[in-house]
Short mmCIF file of C-alpha atoms and ligand atoms in Angstrom, two decimals:
data_model
loop_
_atom_site.label_atom_id
_atom_site.label_comp_id
_atom_site.label_asym_id
_atom_site.label_seq_id
_atom_site.Cartn_x
_atom_site.Cartn_y
_atom_site.Cartn_z
CA MET J 1 -123.42 80.19 49.09
CA SER J 2 -122.92 83.35 51.12
CA LYS J 3 -125.78 85.74 51.22
CA LYS J 4 -125.87 89.54 51.68
CA ILE J 5 -128.66 90.10 54.18
CA PHE J 6 -130.28 93.47 54.78
CA SER J 7 -133.31 94.26 56.90
CA GLY J 8 -134.77 97.22 58.86
CA VAL J 9 -136.98 97.84 61.84
CA GLN J 10 -138.68 101.12 62.63
CA PRO J 11 -137.84 102.80 65.94
CA THR J 12 -141.47 103.43 66.80
CA GLY J 13 -141.51 101.81 70.25
CA ASN J 14 -143.33 98.73 71.63
CA LEU J 15 -141.28 96.15 69.76
CA HIS J 16 -143.31 92.97 70.19
CA LEU J 17 -143.53 89.26 69.73
CA GLY J 18 -144.65 89.66 66.07
CA ASN J 19 -141.45 91.60 65.29
CA TYR J 20 -139.43 88.90 67.01
CA LEU J 21 -141.03 85.76 65.52
CA GLY J 22 -141.75 87.34 62.15
CA ALA J 23 -138.42 89.04 61.63
CA ILE J 24 -135.68 89.43 64.29
CA LYS J 25 -135.41 85.72 65.19
CA ASN J 26 -134.76 85.04 61.49
CA PHE J 27 -132.07 87.81 61.47
CA VAL J 28 -130.23 85.96 64.21
CA ASN J 29 -130.45 82.58 62.41
CA LEU J 30 -129.12 84.15 59.24
CA GLN J 31 -126.26 85.81 61.09
CA ASN J 32 -125.34 82.53 62.64
CA GLU J 33 -124.85 80.92 59.23
CA LYS J 34 -121.30 82.15 59.42
CA GLU J 35 -120.61 82.95 55.77
CA ASN J 36 -123.47 85.51 55.50
CA GLN J 37 -122.86 89.24 55.58
CA CYS J 38 -125.61 90.84 57.60
CA ILE J 39 -126.70 94.46 57.91
CA PHE J 40 -129.54 95.51 60.24
CA CYS J 41 -130.83 99.01 60.12
CA VAL J 42 -132.75 101.14 62.63
CA VAL J 43 -134.94 102.92 60.05
CA ASP J 44 -135.58 106.26 61.65
CA LEU J 45 -136.28 108.01 58.34
CA HIS J 46 -139.18 105.62 57.91
CA ALA J 47 -140.38 106.32 61.47
CA ILE J 48 -140.94 110.04 60.77
CA THR J 49 -143.41 109.26 57.95
CA VAL J 50 -145.90 109.51 60.80
CA LYS J 51 -145.54 112.22 63.48
CA GLN J 52 -143.00 111.42 66.20
CA ASP J 53 -142.04 113.14 69.39
CA PRO J 54 -138.28 113.91 68.99
CA LYS J 55 -137.43 112.86 72.56
CA GLU J 56 -139.35 109.59 72.21
CA LEU J 57 -137.75 108.96 68.79
CA LYS J 58 -134.27 109.27 70.26
CA LYS J 59 -135.16 106.84 73.05
CA ASN J 60 -136.76 104.39 70.57
CA ILE J 61 -133.67 104.43 68.29
CA ARG J 62 -131.54 103.26 71.23
CA GLU J 63 -134.19 100.77 72.28
CA THR J 64 -134.36 99.21 68.79
CA ALA J 65 -130.59 98.82 68.74
CA ALA J 66 -130.70 97.35 72.24
CA THR J 67 -133.43 94.88 71.09
CA PHE J 68 -131.34 93.72 68.15
CA ILE J 69 -128.43 92.98 70.50
CA ALA J 70 -130.58 91.44 73.21
CA CYS J 71 -132.16 89.11 70.67
CA GLY J 72 -128.71 87.85 69.64
CA ILE J 73 -127.42 90.09 66.87
CA ASP J 74 -123.72 90.47 67.49
CA PRO J 75 -122.38 93.92 66.51
CA ALA J 76 -118.92 92.37 66.02
CA GLN J 77 -120.33 90.09 63.34
CA SER J 78 -123.15 92.10 61.77
CA ILE J 79 -123.51 95.78 61.03
CA ILE J 80 -126.10 97.50 63.21
CA PHE J 81 -126.67 101.07 62.18
CA ASN J 82 -128.92 104.07 61.98
CA GLN J 83 -130.48 104.99 58.65
CA SER J 84 -130.39 108.78 59.10
CA MET J 85 -126.63 108.69 59.78
CA VAL J 86 -125.98 107.50 56.20
CA SER J 87 -126.99 110.24 53.83
CA ALA J 88 -126.90 107.97 50.75
CA HIS J 89 -130.30 106.56 51.80
CA SER J 90 -132.07 109.88 51.26
CA GLU J 91 -130.16 110.60 48.06
CA ALA J 92 -130.87 107.14 46.56
CA ALA J 93 -134.51 107.41 47.59
CA TRP J 94 -134.88 110.62 45.56
CA ILE J 95 -133.25 109.15 42.46
CA LEU J 96 -135.31 106.00 42.69
CA SER J 97 -138.51 108.00 43.22
CA CYS J 98 -137.85 109.53 39.80
CA VAL J 99 -137.93 106.10 38.10
CA SER J 100 -140.86 104.71 40.12
CA LYS J 101 -144.42 105.01 38.79
CA ILE J 102 -147.21 106.61 40.76
CA GLY J 103 -149.36 103.64 39.60
CA TRP J 104 -147.05 101.23 41.39
CA LEU J 105 -147.25 103.13 44.64
CA ASN J 106 -151.02 103.45 44.35
CA ARG J 107 -151.27 99.70 44.73
CA MET J 108 -149.51 99.56 48.14
CA THR J 109 -151.96 98.24 50.72
CA GLN J 110 -149.88 99.35 53.76
CA PHE J 111 -150.26 102.98 52.67
CA LYS J 112 -154.02 102.54 52.36
CA GLU J 113 -154.20 101.00 55.83
CA LYS J 114 -151.92 103.55 57.47
CA ALA J 115 -153.40 106.58 55.76
CA GLY J 116 -156.92 105.56 56.69
CA LYS J 117 -159.98 107.33 55.39
CA ASP J 118 -158.44 110.77 54.86
CA LYS J 119 -155.61 110.11 52.40
CA GLU J 120 -155.24 113.79 51.57
CA LYS J 121 -153.90 114.39 55.08
CA ALA J 122 -151.24 111.65 55.04
CA SER J 123 -147.66 112.82 54.56
CA ILE J 124 -145.93 112.50 51.18
CA GLY J 125 -143.26 110.51 53.07
CA LEU J 126 -145.81 107.90 54.07
CA TYR J 127 -146.77 107.53 50.42
CA SER J 128 -143.24 107.19 49.09
CA TYR J 129 -142.08 105.08 52.08
CA PRO J 130 -141.57 101.92 49.91
CA VAL J 131 -139.16 103.81 47.62
CA LEU J 132 -136.97 104.68 50.60
CA MET J 133 -137.17 101.04 51.63
CA ALA J 134 -135.98 100.04 48.14
CA ALA J 135 -133.06 102.49 48.47
CA ASP J 136 -132.08 100.91 51.80
CA ILE J 137 -131.89 97.48 50.23
CA LEU J 138 -130.36 98.35 46.86
CA LEU J 139 -127.54 100.49 48.23
CA TYR J 140 -126.00 97.39 49.78
CA ASP J 141 -126.49 94.94 46.90
CA ALA J 142 -128.49 92.84 49.31
CA THR J 143 -129.31 89.39 47.95
CA HIS J 144 -131.86 88.40 50.63
CA VAL J 145 -134.23 90.44 52.80
CA PRO J 146 -135.80 88.78 55.81
CA VAL J 147 -139.15 90.36 56.73
CA GLY J 148 -142.57 89.51 58.07
CA ASP J 149 -145.41 88.76 55.69
CA ASP J 150 -146.74 92.36 55.72
CA GLN J 151 -143.64 93.57 53.80
CA LYS J 152 -144.03 91.21 50.83
CA GLN J 153 -145.62 93.80 48.57
CA HIS J 154 -142.92 96.38 49.34
CA LEU J 155 -140.26 93.91 48.38
CA GLU J 156 -141.96 93.13 45.07
CA LEU J 157 -141.96 96.87 44.40
CA CYS J 158 -138.24 97.04 45.30
CA ARG J 159 -137.54 94.36 42.69
CA ASP J 160 -139.53 96.36 40.05
CA ILE J 161 -137.67 99.56 40.90
CA ALA J 162 -134.27 97.86 40.61
CA GLN J 163 -135.11 96.44 37.18
CA LYS J 164 -136.57 99.76 35.98
CA PHE J 165 -133.44 101.65 37.05
CA ASN J 166 -131.15 99.11 35.34
CA ASN J 167 -133.25 99.33 32.19
CA ASP J 168 -133.60 103.11 32.12
CA PHE J 169 -129.87 103.63 32.53
CA ASN J 170 -128.80 100.74 30.42
CA ALA J 171 -126.88 99.21 33.33
CA PRO J 172 -127.82 95.50 33.49
CA ASP J 173 -127.21 94.04 36.94
CA PHE J 174 -126.14 97.35 38.47
CA LEU J 175 -128.85 97.19 41.13
CA LYS J 176 -129.15 93.66 42.42
CA VAL J 177 -132.70 92.30 42.45
CA PRO J 178 -133.17 90.92 46.01
CA GLU J 179 -135.09 87.87 47.19
CA PRO J 180 -137.54 88.21 50.05
CA LEU J 181 -137.08 85.79 52.94
CA ILE J 182 -140.48 85.26 54.49
CA GLN J 183 -141.00 82.29 56.77
CA LYS J 184 -143.44 79.72 55.43
CA GLN J 185 -145.24 79.40 58.73
CA PHE J 186 -145.91 81.99 61.49
CA SER J 187 -144.84 84.97 59.37
CA ARG J 188 -147.87 86.94 60.58
CA ILE J 189 -148.52 87.00 64.32
CA MET J 190 -151.98 88.25 65.20
CA SER J 191 -153.31 90.38 68.06
CA LEU J 192 -154.07 88.63 71.35
CA LYS J 193 -157.41 90.44 71.39
CA ASP J 194 -158.50 89.72 67.80
CA GLY J 195 -157.21 86.81 65.75
CA ILE J 196 -157.86 88.51 62.43
CA LYS J 197 -155.88 91.68 63.25
CA LYS J 198 -152.06 91.84 63.03
CA MET J 199 -150.20 92.23 66.31
CA SER J 200 -149.06 95.84 66.07
CA LYS J 201 -146.99 98.45 67.86
CA SER J 202 -149.71 101.03 67.39
CA ASP J 203 -152.65 99.07 68.83
CA PRO J 204 -153.92 101.22 71.72
CA SER J 205 -154.42 98.16 73.92
CA ASP J 206 -151.20 96.88 75.45
CA LEU J 207 -153.06 93.62 76.12
CA SER J 208 -153.12 92.99 72.37
CA ARG J 209 -149.38 92.26 72.22
CA ILE J 210 -146.47 90.73 74.12
CA ASN J 211 -143.78 93.43 74.22
CA LEU J 212 -140.17 92.34 74.13
CA THR J 213 -139.76 94.31 77.42
CA ASP J 214 -142.56 92.43 79.23
CA ASN J 215 -141.70 90.48 82.38
CA LYS J 216 -143.02 87.13 83.50
CA ASP J 217 -146.10 88.53 85.32
CA GLU J 218 -147.08 90.68 82.33
CA ILE J 219 -146.74 87.72 79.99
CA PHE J 220 -148.86 85.39 82.14
CA ASN J 221 -151.50 88.14 82.61
CA LYS J 222 -151.73 88.94 78.89
CA ILE J 223 -152.00 85.29 77.88
CA LYS J 224 -154.64 84.72 80.56
CA LYS J 225 -156.68 87.56 79.13
CA ALA J 226 -156.04 86.62 75.50
CA LYS J 227 -159.22 86.08 73.46
CA THR J 228 -160.18 82.42 72.77
CA ASP J 229 -163.35 80.56 71.85
CA PRO J 230 -165.55 78.25 73.92
CA LEU J 231 -164.46 74.95 72.28
CA PRO J 232 -161.69 72.67 73.50
CA LEU J 233 -158.48 72.63 71.37
CA PRO J 234 -158.98 70.68 68.12
CA GLU J 235 -157.66 67.30 67.15
CA GLN J 236 -156.45 68.32 63.72
CA ALA J 237 -154.79 71.46 62.35
CA LYS J 238 -157.41 71.74 59.61
CA ASP J 239 -160.05 72.26 62.29
CA LEU J 240 -158.43 75.60 63.12
CA ALA J 241 -159.69 77.15 59.88
CA LYS J 242 -162.53 79.13 61.45
CA ARG J 243 -160.84 79.59 64.86
CA PRO J 244 -158.35 82.45 64.31
CA GLU J 245 -157.52 82.99 67.99
CA ALA J 246 -156.78 79.33 68.64
CA GLU J 247 -154.76 79.15 65.43
CA ASN J 248 -152.73 82.21 66.41
CA LEU J 249 -151.91 81.01 69.94
CA LEU J 250 -150.98 77.55 68.69
CA GLY J 251 -148.87 79.17 65.97
CA ILE J 252 -147.04 81.30 68.57
CA TYR J 253 -146.41 78.21 70.69
CA SER J 254 -145.14 76.25 67.67
CA SER J 255 -142.85 79.06 66.55
CA LEU J 256 -141.36 79.42 70.05
CA LYS J 257 -140.74 75.67 70.22
CA ASN J 258 -139.47 75.49 66.62
CA GLN J 259 -141.98 72.76 65.84
CA ASN J 260 -144.73 72.18 63.28
CA LEU J 261 -148.27 73.31 64.01
CA GLU J 262 -149.43 69.73 63.68
CA ILE J 263 -147.17 68.63 66.57
CA SER J 264 -148.53 71.39 68.84
CA VAL J 265 -152.10 70.52 67.88
CA SER J 266 -151.55 66.87 68.85
CA GLU J 267 -149.84 67.95 72.13
CA PHE J 268 -152.99 69.83 73.26
CA SER J 269 -155.74 68.05 71.35
CA GLY J 270 -159.03 67.94 73.32
CA LYS J 271 -157.52 69.97 76.19
CA ASN J 272 -159.08 73.20 77.38
CA PHE J 273 -157.52 76.62 76.90
CA SER J 274 -156.51 77.19 80.51
CA GLU J 275 -154.12 74.25 80.46
CA PHE J 276 -152.69 75.29 77.04
CA LYS J 277 -152.34 78.93 78.16
CA GLU J 278 -150.23 77.88 81.13
CA LYS J 279 -147.79 76.07 78.83
CA LEU J 280 -147.81 78.91 76.29
CA SER J 281 -147.01 81.46 79.00
CA GLU J 282 -144.10 79.31 80.22
CA ALA J 283 -142.77 78.97 76.68
CA LEU J 284 -143.05 82.71 76.17
CA THR J 285 -141.36 83.52 79.46
CA GLU J 286 -138.47 81.17 78.69
CA ILE J 287 -137.74 83.10 75.45
CA ILE J 288 -138.89 86.65 76.19
CA GLU J 289 -137.81 87.19 79.80
CA PRO J 290 -134.05 86.94 79.11
CA ILE J 291 -134.46 89.32 76.11
CA SER J 292 -136.47 91.74 78.24
CA LYS J 293 -133.85 91.71 81.02
CA GLU J 294 -131.02 92.28 78.52
CA ILE J 295 -132.82 95.18 76.81
CA LYS J 296 -133.31 96.92 80.16
CA LYS J 297 -129.66 96.33 81.05
CA LEU J 298 -128.44 97.71 77.72
CA LEU J 299 -130.71 100.78 77.97
CA ASN J 300 -128.80 101.78 81.11
CA ASP J 301 -125.66 102.15 78.95
CA GLU J 302 -126.55 104.79 76.38
CA LYS J 303 -122.88 105.42 75.59
CA TYR J 304 -122.42 101.82 74.54
CA LEU J 305 -125.54 101.88 72.33
CA ASP J 306 -124.52 105.16 70.72
CA THR J 307 -121.04 103.79 69.98
CA ILE J 308 -122.51 100.67 68.34
CA LEU J 309 -124.73 102.80 66.13
CA LEU J 310 -121.92 105.22 65.26
CA GLU J 311 -119.41 102.50 64.38
CA GLY J 312 -122.08 100.60 62.46
CA SER J 313 -123.03 103.72 60.52
CA ASP J 314 -119.41 104.32 59.59
CA LYS J 315 -119.18 100.85 58.14
CA ALA J 316 -122.53 101.16 56.36
CA ASP J 317 -121.50 104.56 54.97
CA LYS J 318 -118.39 103.09 53.36
CA ILE J 319 -120.55 100.67 51.35
CA ALA J 320 -123.43 103.02 50.59
CA SER J 321 -121.36 106.04 49.55
CA LYS J 322 -119.57 103.95 46.90
CA LYS J 323 -122.88 102.75 45.45
CA ILE J 324 -124.53 106.17 45.44
CA LYS J 325 -121.51 107.62 43.65
CA GLU J 326 -121.87 105.02 40.89
CA MET J 327 -125.58 105.62 40.76
CA LYS J 328 -125.08 109.38 40.30
CA GLU J 329 -122.62 108.78 37.49
CA LEU J 330 -125.14 106.53 35.70
CA VAL J 331 -127.83 109.26 36.05
CA GLY J 332 -125.49 111.84 34.53
CA PHE J 333 -124.66 113.98 37.57
P1 LIG B 401 -141.85 97.36 61.82
O1 LIG B 401 -142.11 97.30 63.29
O2 LIG B 401 -143.10 97.72 61.09
O3 LIG B 401 -140.64 98.11 61.40
O4 LIG B 401 -141.55 95.83 61.41
C1 LIG B 401 -140.31 95.20 61.60
C2 LIG B 401 -140.37 93.77 61.11
O5 LIG B 401 -141.30 93.03 61.90
C3 LIG B 401 -140.85 93.63 59.65
O6 LIG B 401 -140.08 92.68 59.01
C4 LIG B 401 -142.26 93.24 59.78
O7 LIG B 401 -142.68 92.49 58.68
C5 LIG B 401 -142.23 92.37 61.03
N1 LIG B 401 -143.56 92.35 61.73
C6 LIG B 401 -144.23 93.41 62.23
N2 LIG B 401 -145.39 93.03 62.79
C7 LIG B 401 -145.46 91.65 62.59
C8 LIG B 401 -146.45 90.69 62.96
N3 LIG B 401 -147.58 90.98 63.62
N4 LIG B 401 -146.20 89.39 62.61
C9 LIG B 401 -145.07 89.04 61.95
N5 LIG B 401 -144.10 89.94 61.61
C10 LIG B 401 -144.30 91.22 61.93
N1 LIG B 402 -140.81 98.83 56.03
C1 LIG B 402 -140.24 97.89 56.99
C2 LIG B 402 -141.28 97.63 58.08
O1 LIG B 402 -142.09 98.46 58.44
C3 LIG B 402 -139.01 98.43 57.59
C4 LIG B 402 -137.93 98.58 56.61
C5 LIG B 402 -137.39 99.75 56.11
C6 LIG B 402 -137.21 97.53 55.90
N2 LIG B 402 -136.43 99.54 55.24
C7 LIG B 402 -136.26 98.18 55.11
C8 LIG B 402 -137.29 96.15 55.97
C9 LIG B 402 -135.40 97.45 54.28
C10 LIG B 402 -136.39 95.40 55.14
C11 LIG B 402 -135.48 96.05 54.31
O2 LIG B 402 -141.30 96.59 58.66
#
């Protein structure tokens, strides 16, 4: 059955291995199941929920589009577009925020993490961020939303919002309730410096992540410096339970090789980390280096990237403006 796929990535710089293995790689697989209709959005409205430098933001919007293409998303087959160019997103977000409950948003763990200790100083946008995300998805009648594990709660909220709108306005099935697509394994890639912290764009240490723009030397150096423990690699996957760094590195290797964790564990069982790190760096270089080179090449052609985003936004706007019009009618506008 054909699926309608929608997903978004924030143009906040430092796109990394976690973004690739947790999300973008899956976007490409879904696109390549030919009958699917895929829409991938550079979510710049989400990016400004925390302060951005306007010049950097502009650069990061192009870089995110370049990363999509370099990873294998084909603009002739999928829509690649820029959220702020389609005004229906902001309009739908407002309407949906009027059916969403404060109690629902209060449960969102990502807000708590991002706002930190001083919640009073966080922007209202950061708080209502998941409602905008629901608008993104619901405007396109998306049936499936591929994301990393950290977005699971936001997708559950999106489902609740869709059902509440349909109920409130007596419009069964008007907003389609989407299914999350979260990989069973390796949906949460951890920091190279701390196996219990998520690999993240905003970690101040560049050594904590493999960026999708890293070259071979950077990859080898970061893996060499990645945190491990003093034991040799285990004989069984269950022995990884209290060894988060070893588990993460073996998980990355398995994901890159498209193989089960158990197979990677048996490949390196009893070996020391230096031997494994060599193989891991090679596997990373094989996948990341071509992406990195392609991103850099594409970034030299701003006109091309701008055209892709403009054409994609035109296509997205056709779909979204029809849906927002119907939504406004239901509301009574
Ligand atoms: P963001 O960079 O926050 O816009 O995230 C873009 C996509 O990458 C989302 O689907 C996230 O769930 C996914 N993602 C971000 N960080 C990680 C990570 N460390 N491991 C797995 N997926 C991730
Ligand atoms: N909140 C997502 C993230 O940080 C990005 C996002 C925005 C998104 N809108 C979306 C993901 C719609 C999937 C669908 O990763």
